[in-house]
Short mmCIF file of C-alpha atoms in Angstrom, two decimals:
data_model
loop_
_atom_site.label_atom_id
_atom_site.label_comp_id
_atom_site.label_asym_id
_atom_site.label_seq_id
_atom_site.Cartn_x
_atom_site.Cartn_y
_atom_site.Cartn_z
CA MET A 1 22.10 7.93 65.47
CA THR A 2 20.61 9.74 62.46
CA LYS A 3 16.92 9.10 61.99
CA ILE A 4 16.19 7.66 58.55
CA ILE A 5 13.35 9.43 56.73
CA ASP A 6 12.21 6.97 54.08
CA LEU A 7 10.48 8.75 51.20
CA ARG A 8 11.22 6.14 48.53
CA SER A 9 7.61 5.00 48.28
CA ASP A 10 4.43 4.51 50.27
CA THR A 11 5.12 0.78 49.85
CA VAL A 12 7.68 1.07 52.67
CA SER A 13 4.89 1.85 55.15
CA LYS A 14 4.62 -0.54 58.09
CA PRO A 15 1.53 -1.80 59.94
CA GLY A 16 0.81 -0.17 63.27
CA GLU A 17 0.15 -1.83 66.60
CA GLU A 18 -3.65 -1.99 66.22
CA MET A 19 -3.41 -3.41 62.70
CA ARG A 20 -1.02 -6.08 63.95
CA ARG A 21 -3.47 -6.94 66.73
CA VAL A 22 -6.40 -7.54 64.38
CA MET A 23 -4.12 -9.62 62.16
CA ALA A 24 -3.14 -11.81 65.11
CA GLU A 25 -6.77 -12.30 66.11
CA ALA A 26 -8.15 -12.93 62.60
CA GLU A 27 -10.46 -15.86 61.98
CA VAL A 28 -9.08 -17.92 59.10
CA GLY A 29 -9.97 -20.70 56.66
CA ASP A 30 -8.83 -21.95 53.26
CA ASP A 31 -9.34 -19.12 50.79
CA VAL A 32 -8.86 -21.29 47.69
CA PHE A 33 -12.02 -23.07 48.83
CA SER A 34 -13.55 -19.64 49.65
CA ASP A 35 -13.63 -20.77 53.29
CA ASP A 36 -11.72 -17.90 54.87
CA PRO A 37 -14.34 -15.68 56.53
CA THR A 38 -11.99 -12.73 56.92
CA VAL A 39 -11.00 -12.77 53.25
CA ASN A 40 -14.68 -13.02 52.33
CA ARG A 41 -15.44 -9.98 54.49
CA LEU A 42 -12.61 -8.01 52.91
CA GLU A 43 -13.75 -8.86 49.39
CA ALA A 44 -17.33 -7.86 50.18
CA LEU A 45 -16.15 -4.58 51.72
CA ALA A 46 -13.88 -3.83 48.76
CA ALA A 47 -16.67 -4.51 46.26
CA GLU A 48 -18.98 -2.18 48.18
CA ARG A 49 -16.40 0.61 48.42
CA LEU A 50 -15.70 0.42 44.67
CA GLY A 51 -19.33 -0.01 43.62
CA LYS A 52 -18.81 -3.39 41.95
CA GLU A 53 -20.56 -6.73 42.31
CA ALA A 54 -17.59 -8.74 43.52
CA ALA A 55 -13.92 -8.56 44.45
CA MET A 56 -10.89 -10.84 44.70
CA PHE A 57 -7.97 -10.60 47.14
CA VAL A 58 -4.51 -11.05 45.60
CA PRO A 59 -0.95 -10.71 46.90
CA SER A 60 0.06 -7.72 44.74
CA GLY A 61 -1.11 -4.94 42.48
CA THR A 62 0.86 -6.37 39.59
CA MET A 63 -1.04 -9.65 39.93
CA ALA A 64 -4.36 -7.80 40.21
CA ASN A 65 -3.68 -5.91 36.99
CA LEU A 66 -2.41 -8.96 35.13
CA ALA A 67 -5.39 -11.07 36.22
CA ALA A 68 -7.67 -8.27 35.01
CA VAL A 69 -5.93 -7.95 31.64
CA LEU A 70 -5.98 -11.71 31.07
CA SER A 71 -9.64 -11.96 32.10
CA HIS A 72 -10.74 -9.23 29.70
CA THR A 73 -8.78 -10.32 26.61
CA ARG A 74 -7.84 -13.13 24.24
CA PRO A 75 -4.27 -13.89 23.10
CA GLY A 76 -3.30 -11.81 20.09
CA GLU A 77 -5.46 -8.82 21.01
CA GLU A 78 -4.24 -5.33 21.71
CA VAL A 79 -4.38 -3.35 24.96
CA VAL A 80 -4.61 0.44 24.63
CA LEU A 81 -3.05 2.36 27.52
CA GLY A 82 -0.92 5.37 28.38
CA ASP A 83 2.74 5.61 27.46
CA ARG A 84 3.56 6.27 31.14
CA ALA A 85 1.26 3.57 32.51
CA HIS A 86 2.55 1.37 35.32
CA ILE A 87 1.12 -1.69 33.55
CA PHE A 88 3.20 -0.87 30.48
CA ASN A 89 6.41 0.27 32.16
CA MET A 90 6.70 -1.46 35.53
CA GLU A 91 4.96 -4.85 35.49
CA ALA A 92 7.63 -6.99 33.82
CA GLY A 93 5.85 -7.33 30.49
CA GLY A 94 3.49 -9.91 31.97
CA ALA A 95 0.63 -9.20 29.58
CA ALA A 96 2.89 -9.81 26.59
CA ARG A 97 4.70 -12.84 28.01
CA LEU A 98 1.75 -14.60 29.62
CA GLY A 99 -1.22 -13.21 27.70
CA GLY A 100 0.21 -13.01 24.20
CA LEU A 101 -1.00 -9.42 24.08
CA GLN A 102 0.26 -6.40 22.19
CA MET A 103 0.50 -3.03 23.93
CA ARG A 104 -0.67 0.04 21.99
CA VAL A 105 0.30 3.21 23.81
CA VAL A 106 -1.16 6.68 23.52
CA ARG A 107 0.05 9.85 25.18
CA ASN A 108 -0.69 10.32 28.86
CA LEU A 109 -2.05 13.82 29.47
CA ALA A 110 -0.55 16.08 32.13
CA ASP A 111 -3.20 14.93 34.62
CA GLY A 112 -2.46 11.26 33.89
CA GLY A 113 -5.61 10.71 31.87
CA LEU A 114 -6.05 9.70 28.25
CA ASP A 115 -7.50 11.83 25.46
CA PRO A 116 -10.63 10.00 24.18
CA VAL A 117 -9.99 11.37 20.67
CA GLU A 118 -6.50 9.90 20.61
CA VAL A 119 -7.74 6.61 22.05
CA ALA A 120 -10.52 6.42 19.46
CA GLU A 121 -7.97 6.83 16.68
CA VAL A 122 -6.15 3.62 17.64
CA LEU A 123 -9.13 1.38 18.44
CA ARG A 124 -9.64 -1.29 15.82
CA LYS A 125 -11.59 -4.40 14.99
CA GLU A 126 -9.78 -7.64 14.35
CA THR A 127 -9.10 -8.35 10.67
CA MET A 128 -7.02 -10.83 8.73
CA HIS A 129 -4.09 -8.42 9.10
CA SER A 130 -4.51 -6.56 12.38
CA PRO A 131 -5.26 -7.37 16.02
CA GLY A 132 -8.48 -6.16 17.57
CA THR A 133 -8.58 -3.96 20.65
CA GLY A 134 -9.32 -6.16 23.63
CA LEU A 135 -9.02 -3.64 26.46
CA ILE A 136 -8.47 0.00 27.37
CA ALA A 137 -6.59 0.63 30.63
CA LEU A 138 -6.02 3.81 32.61
CA GLU A 139 -4.35 4.66 35.92
CA ASN A 140 -5.69 6.78 38.79
CA THR A 141 -3.86 8.28 40.59
CA HIS A 142 -1.03 8.35 38.07
CA ASN A 143 2.35 7.41 39.47
CA PHE A 144 4.78 8.74 36.85
CA LYS A 145 2.79 11.95 36.44
CA GLY A 146 3.40 12.78 40.09
CA GLY A 147 0.36 11.26 41.78
CA THR A 148 -2.14 13.20 39.70
CA ALA A 149 -5.82 12.45 40.28
CA VAL A 150 -7.58 11.95 36.95
CA PRO A 151 -10.88 13.90 36.95
CA VAL A 152 -14.10 11.90 37.07
CA ALA A 153 -15.33 13.53 33.86
CA SER A 154 -12.25 12.23 32.03
CA VAL A 155 -12.84 8.70 33.28
CA ASP A 156 -16.52 8.93 32.31
CA ALA A 157 -15.63 10.09 28.80
CA LEU A 158 -13.28 7.16 28.36
CA GLY A 159 -15.95 4.79 29.65
CA GLU A 160 -18.47 6.16 27.16
CA LEU A 161 -15.98 5.63 24.34
CA ALA A 162 -15.22 2.09 25.51
CA ARG A 163 -18.90 1.15 25.65
CA ALA A 164 -19.52 2.60 22.19
CA HIS A 165 -16.83 0.31 20.80
CA ASP A 166 -17.77 -2.68 22.98
CA VAL A 167 -14.32 -2.69 24.60
CA PRO A 168 -13.89 -3.18 28.37
CA LEU A 169 -12.21 -0.50 30.48
CA HIS A 170 -9.88 -1.35 33.38
CA MET A 171 -8.59 1.09 35.97
CA ASP A 172 -5.29 0.53 37.72
CA GLY A 173 -6.46 2.24 40.89
CA ALA A 174 -3.50 1.30 43.06
CA ARG A 175 -3.89 4.66 44.83
CA ILE A 176 -7.57 5.30 44.07
CA PHE A 177 -8.26 6.31 47.66
CA ASN A 178 -5.67 9.06 47.26
CA ALA A 179 -7.71 10.18 44.25
CA GLN A 180 -10.82 10.06 46.45
CA ALA A 181 -9.15 12.33 49.01
CA ALA A 182 -7.86 14.74 46.36
CA LEU A 183 -11.05 14.99 44.31
CA GLY A 184 -13.52 14.82 47.18
CA VAL A 185 -15.40 12.09 45.31
CA GLU A 186 -16.00 8.53 46.50
CA ALA A 187 -13.86 5.82 44.93
CA LYS A 188 -16.97 4.05 43.64
CA ARG A 189 -17.90 7.16 41.66
CA ILE A 190 -14.38 7.54 40.28
CA ALA A 191 -14.46 3.93 39.02
CA HIS A 192 -18.12 3.93 37.98
CA ALA A 193 -17.41 3.92 34.23
CA CYS A 194 -14.86 1.10 34.51
CA ASP A 195 -15.61 -2.58 34.05
CA SER A 196 -12.90 -3.46 36.55
CA VAL A 197 -10.66 -1.68 39.02
CA SER A 198 -7.72 -2.75 41.14
CA PHE A 199 -6.44 -1.05 44.28
CA CYS A 200 -3.53 -1.59 46.62
CA LEU A 201 -3.64 -2.08 50.38
CA SER A 202 0.11 -1.89 51.00
CA LYS A 203 0.73 1.69 49.88
CA GLY A 204 -1.02 4.62 51.55
CA LEU A 205 -3.39 2.36 53.45
CA GLY A 206 -0.48 0.93 55.43
CA CYS A 207 -1.00 -2.82 55.10
CA PRO A 208 1.92 -5.25 54.87
CA VAL A 209 0.69 -6.91 51.68
CA GLY A 210 -2.25 -7.28 49.31
CA SER A 211 -4.42 -5.79 46.59
CA LEU A 212 -8.03 -6.17 45.46
CA LEU A 213 -9.50 -6.61 42.01
CA CYS A 214 -13.15 -5.59 41.66
CA GLY A 215 -15.70 -6.13 38.90
CA SER A 216 -18.77 -8.13 37.96
CA VAL A 217 -19.42 -11.58 39.42
CA GLU A 218 -18.70 -13.21 36.06
CA PHE A 219 -15.47 -11.26 35.63
CA ILE A 220 -14.20 -12.14 39.10
CA GLU A 221 -14.97 -15.82 38.49
CA ARG A 222 -12.68 -15.72 35.45
CA ALA A 223 -10.07 -13.77 37.35
CA ARG A 224 -9.96 -16.38 40.14
CA ARG A 225 -8.73 -18.95 37.66
CA TYR A 226 -5.97 -16.62 36.52
CA ARG A 227 -5.06 -15.87 40.14
CA LYS A 228 -4.58 -19.60 40.66
CA MET A 229 -2.58 -19.89 37.43
CA LEU A 230 -0.30 -17.04 38.51
CA GLY A 231 0.37 -18.62 41.90
CA GLY A 232 -1.80 -16.23 43.87
CA GLY A 233 -4.18 -18.72 45.45
CA MET A 234 -3.63 -18.34 49.20
CA ARG A 235 -4.79 -20.57 52.03
CA GLN A 236 -5.23 -19.07 55.53
CA ALA A 237 -5.00 -15.55 54.14
CA GLY A 238 -7.34 -14.04 56.72
CA ILE A 239 -4.31 -12.96 58.72
CA ILE A 240 -3.36 -10.45 56.03
CA ALA A 241 -6.94 -9.76 54.90
CA ALA A 242 -7.70 -8.53 58.42
CA ALA A 243 -5.18 -5.75 57.86
CA GLY A 244 -7.07 -4.75 54.72
CA ILE A 245 -10.38 -4.52 56.57
CA TYR A 246 -8.76 -2.42 59.28
CA ALA A 247 -7.20 -0.13 56.67
CA LEU A 248 -10.42 0.44 54.74
CA GLU A 249 -12.25 1.24 57.96
CA ASN A 250 -9.57 3.40 59.60
CA ASN A 251 -6.83 4.60 57.24
CA VAL A 252 -8.66 6.11 54.26
CA ASP A 253 -9.66 9.47 55.74
CA ARG A 254 -6.13 10.15 57.02
CA LEU A 255 -4.68 10.12 53.47
CA ALA A 256 -5.27 13.88 53.36
CA GLU A 257 -2.47 14.20 55.93
CA ASP A 258 -0.04 12.58 53.49
CA HIS A 259 -1.15 15.01 50.80
CA ALA A 260 -0.54 17.98 53.10
CA ASN A 261 2.90 16.62 53.97
CA ALA A 262 3.73 16.19 50.28
CA ALA A 263 2.74 19.80 49.62
CA LEU A 264 4.98 20.92 52.48
CA LEU A 265 7.86 18.86 51.10
CA ALA A 266 7.41 20.26 47.59
CA GLU A 267 7.38 23.78 48.99
CA GLY A 268 10.59 23.11 50.89
CA LEU A 269 12.35 21.75 47.82
CA GLY A 270 10.94 24.34 45.47
CA LYS A 271 12.44 27.27 47.37
CA HIS A 272 15.84 26.16 46.06
CA GLU A 273 17.05 26.84 42.53
CA ALA A 274 18.50 23.31 42.52
CA PHE A 275 15.01 21.83 42.06
CA ARG A 276 11.84 22.29 40.08
CA THR A 277 8.97 20.47 41.74
CA ASN A 278 5.39 19.63 40.87
CA GLN A 279 2.53 20.96 42.96
CA PRO A 280 1.41 17.58 44.29
CA GLN A 281 -2.28 16.77 44.28
CA THR A 282 -1.69 13.71 46.42
CA ASN A 283 1.35 12.14 48.11
CA ILE A 284 3.98 12.04 45.33
CA VAL A 285 6.56 14.77 44.85
CA MET A 286 8.53 14.82 41.59
CA ALA A 287 11.65 16.98 41.67
CA GLU A 288 13.54 17.89 38.52
CA ILE A 289 17.24 18.26 39.29
CA VAL A 290 18.63 21.55 37.99
CA ARG A 291 21.98 21.33 39.77
CA GLY A 292 23.73 17.96 39.62
CA ASP A 293 21.98 14.75 38.66
CA ALA A 294 19.57 12.36 40.35
CA GLY A 295 22.21 9.72 41.11
CA ASP A 296 24.40 12.27 42.87
CA TRP A 297 21.43 13.54 44.85
CA MET A 298 20.44 10.01 45.87
CA ARG A 299 23.87 9.57 47.45
CA LYS A 300 23.82 12.95 49.17
CA LEU A 301 20.35 12.40 50.56
CA LYS A 302 21.17 8.89 51.76
CA ASP A 303 24.25 10.20 53.56
CA ALA A 304 21.96 12.74 55.24
CA GLY A 305 19.45 10.06 56.28
CA VAL A 306 16.81 10.84 53.64
CA LEU A 307 15.82 8.13 51.16
CA ALA A 308 14.30 8.86 47.74
CA VAL A 309 14.32 7.15 44.33
CA MET A 310 15.48 8.14 40.87
CA SER A 311 12.71 8.66 38.35
CA GLY A 312 15.07 9.54 35.52
CA PRO A 313 18.61 10.91 35.09
CA GLN A 314 17.52 14.36 36.26
CA ARG A 315 14.50 13.48 38.32
CA MET A 316 13.79 12.08 41.76
CA ARG A 317 10.61 10.96 43.44
CA LEU A 318 9.70 11.41 47.09
CA VAL A 319 6.53 9.90 48.54
CA THR A 320 4.83 10.67 51.85
CA HIS A 321 2.95 7.97 53.72
CA ILE A 322 1.42 6.84 57.00
CA ASN A 323 4.79 6.57 58.77
CA ILE A 324 5.95 10.07 57.76
CA THR A 325 4.91 12.94 60.02
CA ARG A 326 4.97 16.68 59.41
CA THR A 327 8.01 16.80 61.71
CA ASP A 328 9.76 14.23 59.51
CA VAL A 329 9.11 16.36 56.43
CA GLU A 330 10.43 19.47 58.15
CA LEU A 331 13.54 17.53 59.18
CA ALA A 332 14.05 16.22 55.64
CA VAL A 333 13.78 19.75 54.24
CA SER A 334 16.23 21.00 56.86
CA ARG A 335 18.74 18.34 55.86
CA ILE A 336 18.37 19.26 52.19
CA ASP A 337 18.89 22.92 53.13
CA THR A 338 22.11 21.90 54.86
CA ILE A 339 23.34 19.95 51.83
CA LEU A 340 22.77 22.95 49.59
CA GLU A 341 24.54 25.23 52.02
CA GLY A 342 27.57 22.98 51.60
CA VAL A 343 27.74 22.21 55.32
CA ALA A 344 28.53 18.65 56.46
CA VAL A 345 25.43 16.91 57.74
#
C-alpha cells in the first residue's frame, strides 16, 4: 500500500505516544470556574513564554484572534492589517459579523510585515464622518507569504507607531515559535512590542487542539467574556491543556527539523522547470506552477500518495511538520520526479 505523505498543513499533525500519555493522566477541573489546574499551568507557562502578564486557553486560533480583536475594539471602529492577513482572508469575516468592525488593509511586504509609513497613512481618529482606528494587527510567521518570519525590528517599529497613536497592536502568532527558530530570538522578544499575541498549539507543536491568547491581566479578563460569548468556555479541558504543556516543554526546539525538511523539499521541487519555489525560512513551501495548473497537480500528487493544497490557480502549498521525516520528504520528491518523467507511479 502506498504511504501517504501529508503536506497539506501542519494542522494535520497527530499527537505522539508520550503526549497522549500525559493527556490521559492530566488532573482536571472546571475551567470556566478557573478550577482546572492543568489549564491554569498551561496559561501561566504560555504567558511566561510570550512575556505577557496573563494568558487564556481557547479551542482555536480563529477564536483567539477574534477574542483579541473584540477585546481591543468598539463596534464601528476600523482594524488595520495586511492584505494577505489570515484574520482578513481566512477567519470567516468574524470581526465584521460579530464585532461590527471595518477592515482597512495595507500591503503586506515580501517578509510578511507591514510598512509603518503605509500604516501611518491610514490611521485616523474618529470623526462625525469616519471610523477611528481601533487596532493594528500583524502576522508572524506569515502564512500566505510562505512562512516568512517578520524581523523583530519591523515589529518594534510597528509597536512604536501604534503607541504614538494610542492604538493597540495584536500579533497573530499562530506559528510564532517557528519565527523563534528561524530568527534565533525568543518568542517573548518577538512579541514584546505587541499588546496581545495569539499562538497555536495544533500546528508545528503537534497538539490535537488549542490556542493561547496572551496579554495584560485586564485584557485577558475582557477576552474571557468574549471566549464565553463565542462558545469557547470549556469544562474539564485539562486533558487537552496537558498536551499544550508537553508541547511547549518538548516540541519547540525540534521545529528547526521541520525547517530543514522544508528547505530540502523546496530544493527538490526547484530543480524542475515545472516549479518556481520560495526559499523557505520556516516550514512552508510555496510552489508556483509553470507547467500545468495547481488543480491538475493536486490530482497527480494525490494519485502518487502526496497531499498538498492549492494556494491559487497556479500555486500550491506544502507544509512540513512533526510527523514528516527527512525520508518522507525524499520520497515525496522522488514521486514528483517520477510524475515529471511521465512514468506511472
